[in-house]
mmCIF file of C-alpha atoms in Angstrom:
data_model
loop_
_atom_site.group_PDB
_atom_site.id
_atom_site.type_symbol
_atom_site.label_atom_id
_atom_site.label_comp_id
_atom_site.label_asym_id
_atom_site.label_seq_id
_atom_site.Cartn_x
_atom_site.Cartn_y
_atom_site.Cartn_z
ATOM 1 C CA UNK A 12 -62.394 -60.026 39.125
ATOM 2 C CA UNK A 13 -61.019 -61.000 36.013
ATOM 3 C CA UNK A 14 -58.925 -57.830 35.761
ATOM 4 C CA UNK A 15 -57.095 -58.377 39.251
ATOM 5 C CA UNK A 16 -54.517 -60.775 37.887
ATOM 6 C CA UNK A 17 -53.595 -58.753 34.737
ATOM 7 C CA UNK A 18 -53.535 -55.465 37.194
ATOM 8 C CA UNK A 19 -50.678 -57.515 39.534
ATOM 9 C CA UNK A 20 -48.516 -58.223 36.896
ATOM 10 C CA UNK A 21 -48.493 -54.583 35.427
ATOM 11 C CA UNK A 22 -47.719 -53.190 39.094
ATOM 12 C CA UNK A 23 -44.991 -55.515 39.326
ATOM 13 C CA UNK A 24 -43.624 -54.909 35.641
ATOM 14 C CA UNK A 25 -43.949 -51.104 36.219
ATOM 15 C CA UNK A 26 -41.743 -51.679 39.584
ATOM 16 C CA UNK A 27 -39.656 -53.346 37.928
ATOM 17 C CA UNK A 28 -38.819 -50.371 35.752
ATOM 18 C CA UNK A 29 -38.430 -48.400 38.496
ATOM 19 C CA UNK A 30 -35.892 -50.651 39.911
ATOM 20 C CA UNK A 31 -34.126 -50.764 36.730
ATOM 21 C CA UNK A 32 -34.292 -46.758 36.242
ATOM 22 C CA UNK A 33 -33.143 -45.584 39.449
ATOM 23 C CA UNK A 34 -29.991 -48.586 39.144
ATOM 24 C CA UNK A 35 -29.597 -47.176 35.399
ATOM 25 C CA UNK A 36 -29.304 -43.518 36.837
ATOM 26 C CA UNK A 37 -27.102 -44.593 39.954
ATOM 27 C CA UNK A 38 -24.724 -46.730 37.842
ATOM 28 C CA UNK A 39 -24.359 -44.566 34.826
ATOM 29 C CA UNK A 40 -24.657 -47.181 32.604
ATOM 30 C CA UNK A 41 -26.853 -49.917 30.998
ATOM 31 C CA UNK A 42 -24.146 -52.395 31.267
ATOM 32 C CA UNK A 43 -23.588 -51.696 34.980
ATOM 33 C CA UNK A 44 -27.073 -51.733 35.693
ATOM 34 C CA UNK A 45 -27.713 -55.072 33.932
ATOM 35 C CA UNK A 46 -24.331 -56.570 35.486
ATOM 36 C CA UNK A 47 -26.274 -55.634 39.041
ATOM 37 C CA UNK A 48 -29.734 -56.940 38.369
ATOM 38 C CA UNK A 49 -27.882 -59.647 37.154
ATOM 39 C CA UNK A 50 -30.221 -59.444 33.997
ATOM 40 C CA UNK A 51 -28.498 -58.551 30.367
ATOM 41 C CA UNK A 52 -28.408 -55.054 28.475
ATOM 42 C CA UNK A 53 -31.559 -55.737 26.622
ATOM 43 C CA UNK A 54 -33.942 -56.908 29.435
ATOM 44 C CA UNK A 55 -32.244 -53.237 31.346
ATOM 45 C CA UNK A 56 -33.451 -51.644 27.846
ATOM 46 C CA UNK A 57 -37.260 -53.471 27.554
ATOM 47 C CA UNK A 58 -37.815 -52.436 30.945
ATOM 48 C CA UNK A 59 -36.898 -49.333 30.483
ATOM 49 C CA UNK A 60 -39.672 -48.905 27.580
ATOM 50 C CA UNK A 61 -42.226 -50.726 29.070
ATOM 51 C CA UNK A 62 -42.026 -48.229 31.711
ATOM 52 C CA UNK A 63 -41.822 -45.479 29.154
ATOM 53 C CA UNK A 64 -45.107 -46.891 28.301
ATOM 54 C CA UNK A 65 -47.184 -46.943 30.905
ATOM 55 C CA UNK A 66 -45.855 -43.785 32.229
ATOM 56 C CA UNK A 67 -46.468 -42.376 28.909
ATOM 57 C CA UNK A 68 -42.962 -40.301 28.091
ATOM 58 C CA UNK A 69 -39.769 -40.633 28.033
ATOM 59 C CA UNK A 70 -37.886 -41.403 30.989
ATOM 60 C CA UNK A 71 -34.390 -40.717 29.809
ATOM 61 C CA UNK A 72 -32.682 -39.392 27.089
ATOM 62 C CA UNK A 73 -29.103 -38.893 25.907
ATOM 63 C CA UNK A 74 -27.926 -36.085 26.040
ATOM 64 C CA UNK A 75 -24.445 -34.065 24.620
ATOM 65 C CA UNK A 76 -22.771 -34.762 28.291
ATOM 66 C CA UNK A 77 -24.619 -38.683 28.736
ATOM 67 C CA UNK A 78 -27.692 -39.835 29.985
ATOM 68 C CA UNK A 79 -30.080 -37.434 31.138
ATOM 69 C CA UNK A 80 -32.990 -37.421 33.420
ATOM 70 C CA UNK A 81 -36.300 -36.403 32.212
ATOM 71 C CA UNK A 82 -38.876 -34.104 34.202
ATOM 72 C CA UNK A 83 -41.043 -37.274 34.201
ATOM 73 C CA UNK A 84 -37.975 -39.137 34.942
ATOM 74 C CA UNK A 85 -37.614 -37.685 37.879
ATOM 75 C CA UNK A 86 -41.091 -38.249 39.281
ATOM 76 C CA UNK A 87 -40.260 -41.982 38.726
ATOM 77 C CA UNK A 88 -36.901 -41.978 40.406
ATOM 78 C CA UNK A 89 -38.511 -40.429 43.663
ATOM 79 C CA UNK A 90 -41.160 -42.927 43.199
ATOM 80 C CA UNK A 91 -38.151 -45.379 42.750
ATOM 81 C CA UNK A 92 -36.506 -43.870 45.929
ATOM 82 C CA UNK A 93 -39.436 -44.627 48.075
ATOM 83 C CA UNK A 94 -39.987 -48.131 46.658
ATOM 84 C CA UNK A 95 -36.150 -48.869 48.060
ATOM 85 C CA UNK A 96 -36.284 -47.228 51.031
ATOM 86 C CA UNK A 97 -39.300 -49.130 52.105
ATOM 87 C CA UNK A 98 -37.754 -52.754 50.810
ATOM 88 C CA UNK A 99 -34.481 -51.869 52.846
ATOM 89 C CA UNK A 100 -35.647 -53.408 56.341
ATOM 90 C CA UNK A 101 -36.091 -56.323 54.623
ATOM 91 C CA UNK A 102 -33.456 -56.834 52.760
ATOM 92 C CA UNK A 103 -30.931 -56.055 55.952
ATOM 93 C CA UNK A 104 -29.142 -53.498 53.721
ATOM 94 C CA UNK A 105 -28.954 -49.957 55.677
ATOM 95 C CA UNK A 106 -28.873 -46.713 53.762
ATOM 96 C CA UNK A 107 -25.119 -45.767 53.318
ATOM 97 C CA UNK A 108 -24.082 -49.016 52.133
ATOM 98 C CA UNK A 109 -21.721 -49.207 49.310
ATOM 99 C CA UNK A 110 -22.065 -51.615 46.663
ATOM 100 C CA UNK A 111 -22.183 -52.216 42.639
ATOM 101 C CA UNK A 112 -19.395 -52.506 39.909
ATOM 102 C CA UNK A 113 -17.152 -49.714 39.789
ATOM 103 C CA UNK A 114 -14.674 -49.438 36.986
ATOM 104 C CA UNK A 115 -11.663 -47.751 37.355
ATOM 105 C CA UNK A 116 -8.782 -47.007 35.177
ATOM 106 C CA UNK A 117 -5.606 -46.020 36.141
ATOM 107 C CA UNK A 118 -1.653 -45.546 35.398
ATOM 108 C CA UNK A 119 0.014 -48.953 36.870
ATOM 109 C CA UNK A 120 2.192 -47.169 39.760
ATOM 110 C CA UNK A 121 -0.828 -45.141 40.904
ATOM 111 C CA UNK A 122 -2.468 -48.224 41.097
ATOM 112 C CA UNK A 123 -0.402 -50.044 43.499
ATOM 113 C CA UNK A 124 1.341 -47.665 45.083
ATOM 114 C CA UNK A 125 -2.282 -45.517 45.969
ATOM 115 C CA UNK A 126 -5.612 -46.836 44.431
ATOM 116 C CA UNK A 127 -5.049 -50.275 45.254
ATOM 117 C CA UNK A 128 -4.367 -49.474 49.001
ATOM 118 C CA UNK A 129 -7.359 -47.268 49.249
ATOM 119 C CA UNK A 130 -10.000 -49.102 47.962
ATOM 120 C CA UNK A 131 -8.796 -52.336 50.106
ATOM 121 C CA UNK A 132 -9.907 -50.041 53.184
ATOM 122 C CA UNK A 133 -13.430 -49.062 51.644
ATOM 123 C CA UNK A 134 -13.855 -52.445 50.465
ATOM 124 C CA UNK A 135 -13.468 -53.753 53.877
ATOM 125 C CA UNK A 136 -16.032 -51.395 55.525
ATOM 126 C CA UNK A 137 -18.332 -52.183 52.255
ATOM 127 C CA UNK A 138 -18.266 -55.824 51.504
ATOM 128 C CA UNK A 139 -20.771 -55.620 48.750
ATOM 129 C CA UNK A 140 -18.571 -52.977 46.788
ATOM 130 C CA UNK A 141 -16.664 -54.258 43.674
ATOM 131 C CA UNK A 142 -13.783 -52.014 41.995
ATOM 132 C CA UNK A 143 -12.372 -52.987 39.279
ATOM 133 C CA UNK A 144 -8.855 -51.730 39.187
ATOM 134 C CA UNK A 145 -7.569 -51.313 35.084
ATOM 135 C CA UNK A 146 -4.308 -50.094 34.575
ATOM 136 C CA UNK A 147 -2.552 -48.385 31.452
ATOM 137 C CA UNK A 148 0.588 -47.221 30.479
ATOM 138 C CA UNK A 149 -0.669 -43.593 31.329
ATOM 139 C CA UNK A 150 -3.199 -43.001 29.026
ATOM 140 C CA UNK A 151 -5.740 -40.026 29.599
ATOM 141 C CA UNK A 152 -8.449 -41.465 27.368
ATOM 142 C CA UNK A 153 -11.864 -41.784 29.042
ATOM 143 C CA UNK A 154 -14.443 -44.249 27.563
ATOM 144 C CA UNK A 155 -18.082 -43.621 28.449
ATOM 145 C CA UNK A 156 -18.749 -46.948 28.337
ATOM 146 C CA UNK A 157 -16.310 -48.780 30.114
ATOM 147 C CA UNK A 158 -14.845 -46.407 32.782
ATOM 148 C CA UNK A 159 -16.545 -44.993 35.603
ATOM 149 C CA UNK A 160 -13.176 -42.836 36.439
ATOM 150 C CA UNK A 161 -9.982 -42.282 35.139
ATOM 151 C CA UNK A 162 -6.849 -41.076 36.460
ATOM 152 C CA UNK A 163 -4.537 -39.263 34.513
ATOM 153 C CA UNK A 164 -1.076 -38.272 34.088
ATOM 154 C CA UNK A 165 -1.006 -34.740 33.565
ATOM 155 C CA UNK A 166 -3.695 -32.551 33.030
ATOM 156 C CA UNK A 167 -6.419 -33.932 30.982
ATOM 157 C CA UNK A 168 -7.457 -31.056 28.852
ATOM 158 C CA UNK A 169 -10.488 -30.258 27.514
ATOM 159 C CA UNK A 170 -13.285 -32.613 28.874
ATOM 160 C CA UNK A 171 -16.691 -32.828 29.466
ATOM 161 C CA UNK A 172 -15.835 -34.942 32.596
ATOM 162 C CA UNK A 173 -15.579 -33.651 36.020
ATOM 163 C CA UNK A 174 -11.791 -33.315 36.668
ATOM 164 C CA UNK A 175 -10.057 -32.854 40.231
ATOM 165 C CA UNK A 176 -6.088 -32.573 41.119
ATOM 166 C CA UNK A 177 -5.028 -35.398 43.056
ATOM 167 C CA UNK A 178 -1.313 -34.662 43.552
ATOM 168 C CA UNK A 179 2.080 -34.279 42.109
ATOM 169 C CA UNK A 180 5.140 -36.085 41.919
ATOM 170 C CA UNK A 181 8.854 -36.048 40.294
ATOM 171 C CA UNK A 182 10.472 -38.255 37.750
ATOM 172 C CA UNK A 183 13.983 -38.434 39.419
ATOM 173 C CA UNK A 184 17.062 -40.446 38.638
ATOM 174 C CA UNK A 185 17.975 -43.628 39.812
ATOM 175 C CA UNK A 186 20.405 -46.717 39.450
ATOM 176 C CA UNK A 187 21.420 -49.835 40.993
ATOM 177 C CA UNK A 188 25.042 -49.638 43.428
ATOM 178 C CA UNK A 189 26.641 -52.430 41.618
ATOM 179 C CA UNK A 190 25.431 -50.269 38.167
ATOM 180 C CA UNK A 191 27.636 -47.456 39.706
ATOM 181 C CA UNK A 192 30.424 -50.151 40.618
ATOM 182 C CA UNK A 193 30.312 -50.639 37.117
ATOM 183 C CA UNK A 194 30.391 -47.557 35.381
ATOM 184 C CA UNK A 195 30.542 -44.865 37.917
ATOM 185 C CA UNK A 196 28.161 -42.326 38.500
ATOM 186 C CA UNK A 197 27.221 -39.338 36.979
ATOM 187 C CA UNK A 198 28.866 -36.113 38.134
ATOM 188 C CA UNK A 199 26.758 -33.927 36.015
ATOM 189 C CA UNK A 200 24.122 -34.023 33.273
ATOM 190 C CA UNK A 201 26.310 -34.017 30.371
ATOM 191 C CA UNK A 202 27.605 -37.248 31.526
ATOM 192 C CA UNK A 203 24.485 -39.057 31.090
ATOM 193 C CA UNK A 204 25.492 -39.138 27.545
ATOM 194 C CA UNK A 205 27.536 -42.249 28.338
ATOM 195 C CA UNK A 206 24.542 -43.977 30.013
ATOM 196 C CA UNK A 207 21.589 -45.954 28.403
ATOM 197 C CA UNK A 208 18.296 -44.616 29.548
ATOM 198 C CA UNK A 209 15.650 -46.867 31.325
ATOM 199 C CA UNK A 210 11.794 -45.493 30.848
ATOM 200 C CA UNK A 211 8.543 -45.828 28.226
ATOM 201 C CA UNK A 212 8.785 -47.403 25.324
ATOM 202 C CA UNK A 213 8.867 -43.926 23.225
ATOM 203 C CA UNK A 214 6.035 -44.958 20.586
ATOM 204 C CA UNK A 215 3.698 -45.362 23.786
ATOM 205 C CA UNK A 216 4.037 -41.898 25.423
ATOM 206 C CA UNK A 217 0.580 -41.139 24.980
ATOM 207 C CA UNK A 218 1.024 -37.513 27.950
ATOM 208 C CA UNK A 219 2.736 -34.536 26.861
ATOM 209 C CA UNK A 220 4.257 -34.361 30.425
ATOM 210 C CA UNK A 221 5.736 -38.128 30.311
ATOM 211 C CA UNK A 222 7.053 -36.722 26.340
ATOM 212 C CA UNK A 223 8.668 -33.895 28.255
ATOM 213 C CA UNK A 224 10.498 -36.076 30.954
ATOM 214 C CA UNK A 225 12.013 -37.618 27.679
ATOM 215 C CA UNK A 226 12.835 -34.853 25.996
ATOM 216 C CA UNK A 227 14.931 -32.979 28.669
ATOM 217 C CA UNK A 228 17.281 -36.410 28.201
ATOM 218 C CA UNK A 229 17.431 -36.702 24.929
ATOM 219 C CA UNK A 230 21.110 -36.967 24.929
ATOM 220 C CA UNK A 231 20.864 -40.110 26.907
ATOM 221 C CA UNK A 232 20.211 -43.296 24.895
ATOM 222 C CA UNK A 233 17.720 -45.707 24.987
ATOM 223 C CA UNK A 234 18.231 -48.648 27.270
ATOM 224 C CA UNK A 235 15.613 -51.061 28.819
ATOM 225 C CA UNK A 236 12.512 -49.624 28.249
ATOM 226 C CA UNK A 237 8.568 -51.012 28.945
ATOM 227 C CA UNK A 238 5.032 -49.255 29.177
ATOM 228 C CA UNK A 239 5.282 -51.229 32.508
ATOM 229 C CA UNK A 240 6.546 -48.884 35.280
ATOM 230 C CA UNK A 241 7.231 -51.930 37.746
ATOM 231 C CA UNK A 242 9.507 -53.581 34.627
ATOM 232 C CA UNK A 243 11.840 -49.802 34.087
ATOM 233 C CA UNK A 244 12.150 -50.149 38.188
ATOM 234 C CA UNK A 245 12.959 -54.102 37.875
ATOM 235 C CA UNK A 246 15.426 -52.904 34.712
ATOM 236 C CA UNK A 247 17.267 -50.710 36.713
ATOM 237 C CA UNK A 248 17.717 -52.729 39.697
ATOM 238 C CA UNK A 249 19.062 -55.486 37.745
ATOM 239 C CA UNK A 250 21.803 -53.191 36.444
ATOM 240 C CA UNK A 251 20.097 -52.067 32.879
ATOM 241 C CA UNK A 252 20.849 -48.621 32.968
ATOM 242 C CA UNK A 253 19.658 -44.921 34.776
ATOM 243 C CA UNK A 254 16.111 -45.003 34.900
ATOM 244 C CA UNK A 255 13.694 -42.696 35.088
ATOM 245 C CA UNK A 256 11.395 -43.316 37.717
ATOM 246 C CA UNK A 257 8.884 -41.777 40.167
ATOM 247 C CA UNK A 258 10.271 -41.011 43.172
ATOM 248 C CA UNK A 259 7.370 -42.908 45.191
ATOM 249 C CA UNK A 260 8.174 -45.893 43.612
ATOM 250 C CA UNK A 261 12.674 -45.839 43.391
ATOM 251 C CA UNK A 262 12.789 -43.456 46.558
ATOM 252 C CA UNK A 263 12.466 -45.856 49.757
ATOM 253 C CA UNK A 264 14.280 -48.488 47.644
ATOM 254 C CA UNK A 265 17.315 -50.308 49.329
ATOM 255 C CA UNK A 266 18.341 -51.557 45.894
ATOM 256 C CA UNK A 267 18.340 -48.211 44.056
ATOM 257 C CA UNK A 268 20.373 -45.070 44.674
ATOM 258 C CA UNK A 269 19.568 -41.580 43.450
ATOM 259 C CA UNK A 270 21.598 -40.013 40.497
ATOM 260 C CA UNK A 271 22.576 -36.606 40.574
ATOM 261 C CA UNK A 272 19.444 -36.099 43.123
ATOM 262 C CA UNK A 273 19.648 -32.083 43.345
ATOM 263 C CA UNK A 274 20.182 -31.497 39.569
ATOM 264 C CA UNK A 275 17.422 -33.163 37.484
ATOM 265 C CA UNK A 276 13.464 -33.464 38.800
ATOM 266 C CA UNK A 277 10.792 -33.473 36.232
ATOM 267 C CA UNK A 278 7.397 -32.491 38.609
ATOM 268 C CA UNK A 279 4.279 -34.438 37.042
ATOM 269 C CA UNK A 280 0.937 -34.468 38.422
ATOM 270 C CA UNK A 281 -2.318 -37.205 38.513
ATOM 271 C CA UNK A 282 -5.472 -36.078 37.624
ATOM 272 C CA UNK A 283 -9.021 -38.009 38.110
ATOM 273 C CA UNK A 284 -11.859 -37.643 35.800
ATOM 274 C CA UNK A 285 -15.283 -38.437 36.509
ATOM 275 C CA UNK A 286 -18.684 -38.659 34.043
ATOM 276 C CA UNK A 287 -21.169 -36.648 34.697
ATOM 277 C CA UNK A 288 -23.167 -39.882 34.527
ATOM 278 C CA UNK A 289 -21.242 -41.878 36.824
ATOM 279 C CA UNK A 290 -21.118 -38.866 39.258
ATOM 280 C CA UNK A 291 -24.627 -38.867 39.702
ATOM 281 C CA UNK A 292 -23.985 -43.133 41.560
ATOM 282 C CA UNK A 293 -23.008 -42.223 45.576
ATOM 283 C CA UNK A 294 -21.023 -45.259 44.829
ATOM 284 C CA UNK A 295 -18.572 -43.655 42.654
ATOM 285 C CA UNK A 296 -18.739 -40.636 44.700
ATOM 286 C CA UNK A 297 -17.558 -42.562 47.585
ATOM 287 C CA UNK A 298 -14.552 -44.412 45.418
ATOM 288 C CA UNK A 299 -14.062 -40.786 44.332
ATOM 289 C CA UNK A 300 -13.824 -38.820 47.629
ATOM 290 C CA UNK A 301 -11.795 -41.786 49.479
ATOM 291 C CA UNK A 302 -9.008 -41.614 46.548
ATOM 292 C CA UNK A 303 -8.451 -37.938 46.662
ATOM 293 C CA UNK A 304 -8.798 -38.049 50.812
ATOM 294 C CA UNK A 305 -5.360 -40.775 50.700
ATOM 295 C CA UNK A 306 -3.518 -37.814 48.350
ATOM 296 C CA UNK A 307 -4.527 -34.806 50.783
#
């Protein structure tokens, strides 16, 4: 009789680990985990071990490609599995659901023109789903620990990430009409010599492919330039030069009009990358599947 009570609270401390394990696995991450139990990193980590404990191995491990599963792991997940599926009918949550922090990082025009746009829609079918949107001046650097995905300009190269093409665009030409009142426009591309160049700061070109683009004008001076692409299109409407600008962005706009349109492209392409921890959460599998469905 005396037992009973210390018996409860080790059943509920070793479901508590199980919680916390199968979130750990599903979110990738101890930080993610902890930011959904709404517990910090090192109550995610003394659960962890406590269950370690009375299970009597190791759980997880890291690995050379992240956090892996152990055989014994695995038996607790399923145990986990079951635990949740039977606490789902009272918790009015239905199998499917979306939810959790998902980070993603992304160049700034892909984010509004595309990512932005696409994860409004699954956000309104999943209310419980949180993406967080971080943009960059088209950097292809993934971080294990803050980034669930990434999408890239340009191929990303070696990786130990899952990678996936999500489509291409072109760099074209652009300028404002009363920038052409001014100055005239082009007639071919030796005569963007005379123009000042609107695009990345230089220093920040962080893609070979967004280097390129640069390089095939080097004859062109440097005008306005920002890591912002939304600043190089406000630039060039106001009149600050010829920029260089995707043609999703400049193409529909009333303000801008294409220069020498059939003579200079540069193609470029956007890449996502995925790690092979965060691939194992159906959460980022769903954020993952819905961007590359809006580029089809």
């Amino acid at each position: 009789m005396h037992h009973q009570p210390m018996e409860r609270w080790k059943a509920v401390t070793q479901m508590e680990g199980l919680v916390t394990l199968l979130l750990v696995v599903r979110e990738g991450r101890l930080d993610a985990a902890a930011e959904e139990l709404q517990v910090n990193r090192t109550t995610v980590t003394r659960r962890l071990k406590a269950l370690e404990a009375a299970l009597g191995g190791r759980v997880v491990v890291r690995g050379p490609a992240g956090m892996e599963v152990t055989p014994l792991g695995e038996k607790a997940l399923a145990a986990a599995r079951a635990l949740e599926a039977a606490v789902e009918p009272l918790t009015g949550r239905h199998r499917g659901d979306l939810h959790g922090v998902i980070r993603l990082g992304v160049p700034e025009a892909f984010a509004v023109a595309f990512a932005a746009p696409s994860i409004a829609e699954l956000q309104a079918a999943h209310p419980r789903l949180q993406v967080q949107i971080r943009t960059n001046p088209a950097r292809g650097r993934m971080s294990h620990t803050d980034l669930d995905m990434v999408v890239t300009v340009g191929h990303p190269g070696q990786s130990r990430a899952l990678t996936r093409f999500l489509r291409d665009y072109e760099l074209r030409l652009y300028a404002s009409e009363d920038y052409v009142r001014r100055h005239g426009a082009p007639q071919d591309l030796a005569d963007l010599g005379d123009h000042p160049l609107v695009y990345y700061v230089e220093t920040e070109l962080s893609t070979e492919s967004l280097d390129a683009a640069r390089e095939s004008l080097r004859h062109m001076r440097t005008g306005a330039s920002s890591t912002s692409v939304m600043a190089q299109v406000a630039a060039t409407r106001a009149g600050a030069g010829i920029g260089l600008l995707p043609d999703f962005c400049a193409g529909d706009d009333p303000d801008l009009v294409p220069i020498l349109p059939n003579v200079f492209r540069h193609r470029m392409e956007y890449w996502l990358m995925v790690t092979v921890e965060a691939w194992r959460n159906p959460t980022v599998r769903a954020v993952h599947e819905r961007l590359a469905l809006h580029q089809s």
